[in-house]
Coordinates of C-alpha atoms in Angstrom, one line a residue:
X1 CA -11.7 20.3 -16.5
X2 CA -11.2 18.3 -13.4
X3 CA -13.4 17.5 -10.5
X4 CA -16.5 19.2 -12.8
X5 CA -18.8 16.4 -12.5
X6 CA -19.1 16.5 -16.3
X7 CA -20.3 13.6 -17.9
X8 CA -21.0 11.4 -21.1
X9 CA -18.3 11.2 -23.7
X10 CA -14.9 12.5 -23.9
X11 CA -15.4 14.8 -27.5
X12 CA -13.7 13.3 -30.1
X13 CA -13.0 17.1 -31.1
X14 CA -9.7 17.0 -28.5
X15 CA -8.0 14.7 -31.2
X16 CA -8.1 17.4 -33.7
X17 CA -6.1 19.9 -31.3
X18 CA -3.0 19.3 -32.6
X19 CA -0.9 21.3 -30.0
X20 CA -3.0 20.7 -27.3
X21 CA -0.4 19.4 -24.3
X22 CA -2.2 18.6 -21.1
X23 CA -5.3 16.7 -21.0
X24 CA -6.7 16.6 -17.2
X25 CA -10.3 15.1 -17.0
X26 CA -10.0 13.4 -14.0
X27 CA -12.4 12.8 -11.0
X28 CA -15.7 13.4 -13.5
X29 CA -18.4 10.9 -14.8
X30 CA -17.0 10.8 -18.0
X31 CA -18.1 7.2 -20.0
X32 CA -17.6 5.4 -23.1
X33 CA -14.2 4.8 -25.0
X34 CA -11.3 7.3 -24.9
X35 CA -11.4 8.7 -28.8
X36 CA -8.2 8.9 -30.7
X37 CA -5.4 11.4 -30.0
X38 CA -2.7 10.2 -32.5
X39 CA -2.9 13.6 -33.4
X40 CA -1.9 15.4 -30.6
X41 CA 1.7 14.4 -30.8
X42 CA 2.7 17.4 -28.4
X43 CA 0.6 15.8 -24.8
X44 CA 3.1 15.9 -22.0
X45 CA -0.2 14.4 -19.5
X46 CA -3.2 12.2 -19.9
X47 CA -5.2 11.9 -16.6
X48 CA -8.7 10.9 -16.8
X49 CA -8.3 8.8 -13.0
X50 CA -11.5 8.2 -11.3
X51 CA -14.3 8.1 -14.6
X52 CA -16.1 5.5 -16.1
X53 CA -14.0 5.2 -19.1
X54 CA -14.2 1.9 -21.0
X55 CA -12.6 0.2 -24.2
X56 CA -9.1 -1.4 -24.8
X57 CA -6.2 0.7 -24.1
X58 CA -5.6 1.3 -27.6
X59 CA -1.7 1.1 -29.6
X60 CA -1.9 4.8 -30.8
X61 CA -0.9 5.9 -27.4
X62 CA 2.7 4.5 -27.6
X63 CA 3.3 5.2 -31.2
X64 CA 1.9 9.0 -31.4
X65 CA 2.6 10.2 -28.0
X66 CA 6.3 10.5 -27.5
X67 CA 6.5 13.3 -25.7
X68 CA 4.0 12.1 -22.5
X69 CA 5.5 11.7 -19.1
X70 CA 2.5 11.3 -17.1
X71 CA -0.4 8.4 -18.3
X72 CA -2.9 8.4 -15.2
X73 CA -5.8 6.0 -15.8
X74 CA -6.8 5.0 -12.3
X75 CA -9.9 3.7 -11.4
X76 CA -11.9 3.7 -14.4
X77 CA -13.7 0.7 -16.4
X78 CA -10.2 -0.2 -19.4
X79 CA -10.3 -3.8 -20.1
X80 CA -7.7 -5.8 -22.5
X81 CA -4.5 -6.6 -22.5
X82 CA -1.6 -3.8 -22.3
X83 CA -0.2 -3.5 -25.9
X84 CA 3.4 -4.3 -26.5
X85 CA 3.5 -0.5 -28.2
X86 CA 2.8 1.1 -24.8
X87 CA 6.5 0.3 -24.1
X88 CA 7.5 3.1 -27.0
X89 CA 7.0 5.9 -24.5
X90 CA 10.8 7.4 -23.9
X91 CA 10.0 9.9 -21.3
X92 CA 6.9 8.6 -19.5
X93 CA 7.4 9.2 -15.4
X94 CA 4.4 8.1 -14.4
X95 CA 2.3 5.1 -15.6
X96 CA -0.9 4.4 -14.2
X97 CA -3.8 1.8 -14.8
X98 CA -4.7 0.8 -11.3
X99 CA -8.1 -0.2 -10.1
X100 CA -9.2 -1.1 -14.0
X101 CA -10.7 -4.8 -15.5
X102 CA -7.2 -5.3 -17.6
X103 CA -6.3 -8.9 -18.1
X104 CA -3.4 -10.9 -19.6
X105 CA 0.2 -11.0 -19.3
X106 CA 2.6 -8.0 -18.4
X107 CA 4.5 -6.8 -21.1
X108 CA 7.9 -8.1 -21.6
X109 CA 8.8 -5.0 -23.1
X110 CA 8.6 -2.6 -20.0
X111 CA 12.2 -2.0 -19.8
X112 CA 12.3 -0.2 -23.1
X113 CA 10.3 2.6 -21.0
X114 CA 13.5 4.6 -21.3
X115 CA 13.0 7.0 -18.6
X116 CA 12.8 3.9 -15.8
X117 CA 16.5 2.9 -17.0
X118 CA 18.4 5.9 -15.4
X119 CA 18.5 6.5 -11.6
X120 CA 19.3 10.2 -11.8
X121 CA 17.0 12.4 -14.1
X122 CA 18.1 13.2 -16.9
X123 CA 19.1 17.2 -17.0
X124 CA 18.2 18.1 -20.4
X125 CA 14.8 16.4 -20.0
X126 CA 12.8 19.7 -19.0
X127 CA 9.2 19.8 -19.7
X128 CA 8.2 21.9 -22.2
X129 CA 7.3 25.6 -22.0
X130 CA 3.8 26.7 -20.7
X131 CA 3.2 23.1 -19.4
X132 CA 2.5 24.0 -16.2
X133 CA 0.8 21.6 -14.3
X134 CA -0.6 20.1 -11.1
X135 CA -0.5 16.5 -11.2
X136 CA -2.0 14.4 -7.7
X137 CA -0.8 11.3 -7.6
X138 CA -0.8 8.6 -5.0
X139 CA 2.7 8.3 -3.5
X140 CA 3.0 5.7 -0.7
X141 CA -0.6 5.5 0.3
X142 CA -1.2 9.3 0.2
X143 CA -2.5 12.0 -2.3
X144 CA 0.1 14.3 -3.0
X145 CA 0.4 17.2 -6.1
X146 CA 3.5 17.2 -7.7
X147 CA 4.0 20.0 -10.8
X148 CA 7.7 20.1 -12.7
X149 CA 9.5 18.0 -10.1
X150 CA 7.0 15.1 -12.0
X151 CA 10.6 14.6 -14.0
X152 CA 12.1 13.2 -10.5
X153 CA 9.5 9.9 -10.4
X154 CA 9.6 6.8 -11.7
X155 CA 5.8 5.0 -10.8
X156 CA 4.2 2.0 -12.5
X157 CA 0.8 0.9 -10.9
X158 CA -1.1 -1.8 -12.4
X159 CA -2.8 -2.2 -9.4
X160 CA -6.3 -4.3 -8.7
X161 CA -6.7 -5.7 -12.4
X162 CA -7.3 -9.2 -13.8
X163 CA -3.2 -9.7 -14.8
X164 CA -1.8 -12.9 -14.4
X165 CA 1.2 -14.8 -15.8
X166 CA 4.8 -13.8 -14.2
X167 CA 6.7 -10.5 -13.5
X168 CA 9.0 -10.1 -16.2
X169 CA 12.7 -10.6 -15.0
X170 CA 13.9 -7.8 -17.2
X171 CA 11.8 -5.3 -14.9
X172 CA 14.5 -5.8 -12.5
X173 CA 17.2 -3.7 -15.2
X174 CA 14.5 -0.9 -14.7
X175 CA 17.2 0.9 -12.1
X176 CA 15.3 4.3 -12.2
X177 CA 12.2 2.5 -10.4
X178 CA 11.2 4.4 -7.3
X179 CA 7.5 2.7 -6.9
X180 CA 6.1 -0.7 -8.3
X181 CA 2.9 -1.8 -7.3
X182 CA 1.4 -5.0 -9.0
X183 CA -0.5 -5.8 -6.3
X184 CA -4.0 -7.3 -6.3
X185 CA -3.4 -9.4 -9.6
X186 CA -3.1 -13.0 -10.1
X187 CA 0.5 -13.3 -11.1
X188 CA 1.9 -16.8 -10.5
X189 CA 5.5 -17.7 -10.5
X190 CA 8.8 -16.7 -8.7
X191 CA 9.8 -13.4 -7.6
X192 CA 13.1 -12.2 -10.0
X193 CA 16.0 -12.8 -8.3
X194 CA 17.3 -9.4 -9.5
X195 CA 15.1 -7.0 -7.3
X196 CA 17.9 -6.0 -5.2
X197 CA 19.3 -4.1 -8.6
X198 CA 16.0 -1.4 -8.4
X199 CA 18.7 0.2 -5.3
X200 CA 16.6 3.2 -5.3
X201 CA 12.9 1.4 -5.1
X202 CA 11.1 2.8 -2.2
X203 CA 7.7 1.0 -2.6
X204 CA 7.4 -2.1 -3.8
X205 CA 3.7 -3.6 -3.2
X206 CA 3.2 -7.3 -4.7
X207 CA 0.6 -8.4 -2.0
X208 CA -2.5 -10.4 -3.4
X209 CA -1.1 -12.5 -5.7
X210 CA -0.3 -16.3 -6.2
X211 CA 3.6 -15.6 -6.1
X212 CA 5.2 -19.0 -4.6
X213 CA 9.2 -19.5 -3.6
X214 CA 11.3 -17.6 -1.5
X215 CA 11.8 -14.0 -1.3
X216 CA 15.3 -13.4 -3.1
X217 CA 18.5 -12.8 -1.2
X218 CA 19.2 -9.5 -3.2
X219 CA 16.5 -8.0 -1.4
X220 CA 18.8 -6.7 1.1
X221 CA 20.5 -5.0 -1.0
X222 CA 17.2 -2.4 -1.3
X223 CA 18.5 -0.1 0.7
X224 CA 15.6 2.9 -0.3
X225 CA 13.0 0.6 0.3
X226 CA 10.1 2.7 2.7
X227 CA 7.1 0.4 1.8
X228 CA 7.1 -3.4 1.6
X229 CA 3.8 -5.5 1.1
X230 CA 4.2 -8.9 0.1
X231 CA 1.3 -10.4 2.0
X232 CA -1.4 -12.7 0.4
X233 CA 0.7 -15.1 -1.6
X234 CA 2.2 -18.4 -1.5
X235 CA 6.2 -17.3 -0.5
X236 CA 7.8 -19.6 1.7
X237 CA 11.5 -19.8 2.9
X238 CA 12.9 -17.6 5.7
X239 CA 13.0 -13.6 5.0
X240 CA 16.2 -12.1 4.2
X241 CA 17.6 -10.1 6.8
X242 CA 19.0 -6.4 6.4
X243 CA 19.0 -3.5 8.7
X244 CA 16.4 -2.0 6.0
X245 CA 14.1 -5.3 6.0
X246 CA 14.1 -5.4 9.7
X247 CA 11.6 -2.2 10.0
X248 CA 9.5 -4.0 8.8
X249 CA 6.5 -5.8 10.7
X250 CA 4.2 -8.8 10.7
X251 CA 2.0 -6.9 8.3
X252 CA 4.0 -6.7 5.2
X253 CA 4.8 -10.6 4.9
X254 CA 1.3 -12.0 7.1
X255 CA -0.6 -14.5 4.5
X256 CA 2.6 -16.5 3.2
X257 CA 2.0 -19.9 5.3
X258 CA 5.5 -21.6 4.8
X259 CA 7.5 -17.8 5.4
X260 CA 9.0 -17.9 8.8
X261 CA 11.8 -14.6 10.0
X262 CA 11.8 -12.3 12.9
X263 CA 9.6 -9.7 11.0
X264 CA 6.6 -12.0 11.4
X265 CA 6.4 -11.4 15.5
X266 CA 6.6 -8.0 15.0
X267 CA 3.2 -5.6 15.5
X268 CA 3.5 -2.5 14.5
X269 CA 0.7 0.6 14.9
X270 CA -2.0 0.2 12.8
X271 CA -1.7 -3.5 12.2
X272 CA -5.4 -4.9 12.5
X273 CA -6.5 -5.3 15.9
X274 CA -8.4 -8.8 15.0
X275 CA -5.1 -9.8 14.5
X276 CA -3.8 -8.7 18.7
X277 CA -3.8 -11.7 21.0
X278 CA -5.5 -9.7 23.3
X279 CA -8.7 -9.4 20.9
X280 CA -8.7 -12.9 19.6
X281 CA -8.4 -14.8 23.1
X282 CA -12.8 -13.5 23.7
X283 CA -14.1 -13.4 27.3
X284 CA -10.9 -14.9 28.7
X285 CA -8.9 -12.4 27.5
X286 CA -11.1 -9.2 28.8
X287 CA -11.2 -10.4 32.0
X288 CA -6.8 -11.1 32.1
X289 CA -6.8 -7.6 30.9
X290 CA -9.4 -6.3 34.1
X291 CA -7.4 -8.0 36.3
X292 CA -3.8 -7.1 35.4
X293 CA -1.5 -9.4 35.6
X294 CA -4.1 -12.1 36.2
X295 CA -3.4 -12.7 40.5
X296 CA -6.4 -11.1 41.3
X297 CA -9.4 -14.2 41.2
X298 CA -12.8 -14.8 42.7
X299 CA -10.6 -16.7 45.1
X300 CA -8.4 -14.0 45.8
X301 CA -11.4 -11.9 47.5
X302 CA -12.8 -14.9 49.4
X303 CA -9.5 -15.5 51.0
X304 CA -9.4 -12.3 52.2
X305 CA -13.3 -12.6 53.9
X306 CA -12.0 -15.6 55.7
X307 CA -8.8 -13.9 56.8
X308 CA -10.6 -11.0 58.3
X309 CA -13.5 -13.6 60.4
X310 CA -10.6 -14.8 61.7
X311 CA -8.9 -12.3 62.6
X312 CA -12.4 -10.4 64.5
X313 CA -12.8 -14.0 66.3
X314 CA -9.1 -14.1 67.6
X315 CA -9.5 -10.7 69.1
X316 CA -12.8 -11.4 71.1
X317 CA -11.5 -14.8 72.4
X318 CA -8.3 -12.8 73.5
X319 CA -10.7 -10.4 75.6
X320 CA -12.1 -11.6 79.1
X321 CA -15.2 -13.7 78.5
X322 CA -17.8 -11.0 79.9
X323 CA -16.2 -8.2 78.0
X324 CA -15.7 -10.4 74.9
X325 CA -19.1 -10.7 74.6
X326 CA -20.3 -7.4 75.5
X327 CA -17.5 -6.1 72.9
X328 CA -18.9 -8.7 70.1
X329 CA -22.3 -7.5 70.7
X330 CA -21.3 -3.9 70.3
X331 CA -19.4 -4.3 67.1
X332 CA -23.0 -6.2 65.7
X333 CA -25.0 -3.4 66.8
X334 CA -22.7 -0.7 64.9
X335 CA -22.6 -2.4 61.6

């Protein structure tokens, strides 16, 4: 029932289908509070992204549904803290409350998400029969539809919410982590020093907070890493070097005044253009780009007018006088 444009309340008949194992409401205008489902222990997926779902994210979820891999809450209206009991989800691949009004602190528990612990997938962890599904998912800044092969991601997004406090250090012994974004929060505090563990992260997106100190020197050891915002924050110190962190441009560290590395003189495509020198330097700039390489001046084409009145006069006065004249009189006449 996806992208139906239904509306009002979810029915709070779903919690009585006790073997019911996909629940994919996404994309509607679906309101009010999401109504209990500690019933239906069997749901592999809970997507209601992009509704206007409201409430507290409510304990049952991590107690009664052990068997979900995919949580997809994006963009809808959850406020709260995140329960302690959400971390009691074993096989959860996917966890998703971006773009929500949550507040408080992140758990401290979000290791004990089992599945996050082990960099290779675990063989025996099939999804069920008849659970075929099509999951879309935001994967480094694209929409992309992923069905079984959901098993082979690791994602936490807890994206554009009211969150502050610190990052938990023992998120770094999550070594299964292929994409963190916490960005657009308030969390204050250090970066954990233990980053460079997650060896298979490939986005890690903590722009927009209030994070101060340096960026750790185990971040070279993320050798997956594809995607790398830390912008918008209070980091200072020099950025670590690695062949890996040295793809990376101006745009993924701009907004951290006391952070200074190579990386911050590098543009790459798509970087703002209010942020080129040739935008930002006005009227002076245009006309340094019109002329080139900036010889060519009012001056230049007045020196040239003055060169060529010489150069007419020097050729009558080397002509005898009657013929200079007659010569001078003839060129007026033509022009």
């Amino acid at each position: 029932m996806a992208n139906n444009s239904l509306s009002g309340k979810i029915p709070s008949s779903f919690g009585s289908l006790k073997y019911l194992m996909q629940l994919q409401l996404q994309r509607n205008n679906f309101s009010g509070e999401l109504p209990s489902l500690e019933n239906c222990t069997q749901l592999v997926l809970v997507d209601l992204g992009f509704n206007n779902i409201s409430g507290k994210i409510q304990a049952w979820i991590g107690s009664s549904l052990k068997q979900l891999r995919v949580l997809q809450f994006r963009s809808n209206h959850f406020s709260g803290c995140i329960p302690s009991r959400i971390c009691s989800l074993p096989l959860i691949r996917v966890f998703d409350l971006s773009q929500n009004n949550i507040s408080g602190v992140l758990p401290h528990c979000l290791n004990n998400l089992t599945a996050f612990s082990s960099v290779s997938p675990d063989e025996m962890d099939y999804l069920p029969a008849h659970s075929d599904f099509v999951l879309q998912l935001i994967w480094k800044g694209a929409e992309r539809e992923y069905g079984e092969n959901v098993r082979y991601l690791r994602s936490i997004d807890i994206s554009s919410n009211n969150l502050t406090g610190v990052i938990p250090e023992n998120i770094t012994y999550m070594l299964g982590l292929r994409s963190l974004n916490l960005s657009r929060n308030s969390l204050t505090g250090v970066i954990p020093g233990k980053f460079g563990q997650l060896e298979v992260l490939e986005v890690l997106d903590l722009s927009r907070n209030h994070l101060s100190g340096s960026i750790p020197d185990s971040f070279r050891n993320l050798h997956s890493i594809d995607v790398l915002d830390l912008s918008v924050n209070n980091l200072s110190g020099r950025i670590p070097t690695s062949p890996q962190l040295m793809t990376f441009c101006e745009s993924s560290f701009t907004g951290n005044v006391g952070l200074y590395g190579p990386q911050l003189t590098r543009k790459c495509p798509g970087d703002r253009q209010s942020e080129d020198p040739k935008v930002t330097g006005g009227t002076e700039s245009a006309e340094t780009e019109n002329d080139g390489d900036g010889f060519i001046t009012p001056g230049f084409y007045a020196a040239i007018g003055i060169g060529f009145f010489i150069g007419f006069v020097g050729v009558c006065l080397a002509l005898p006088p009657e013929t200079s004249w007659r010569y001078v009189q003839q060129c007026l006449r033509k022009r």
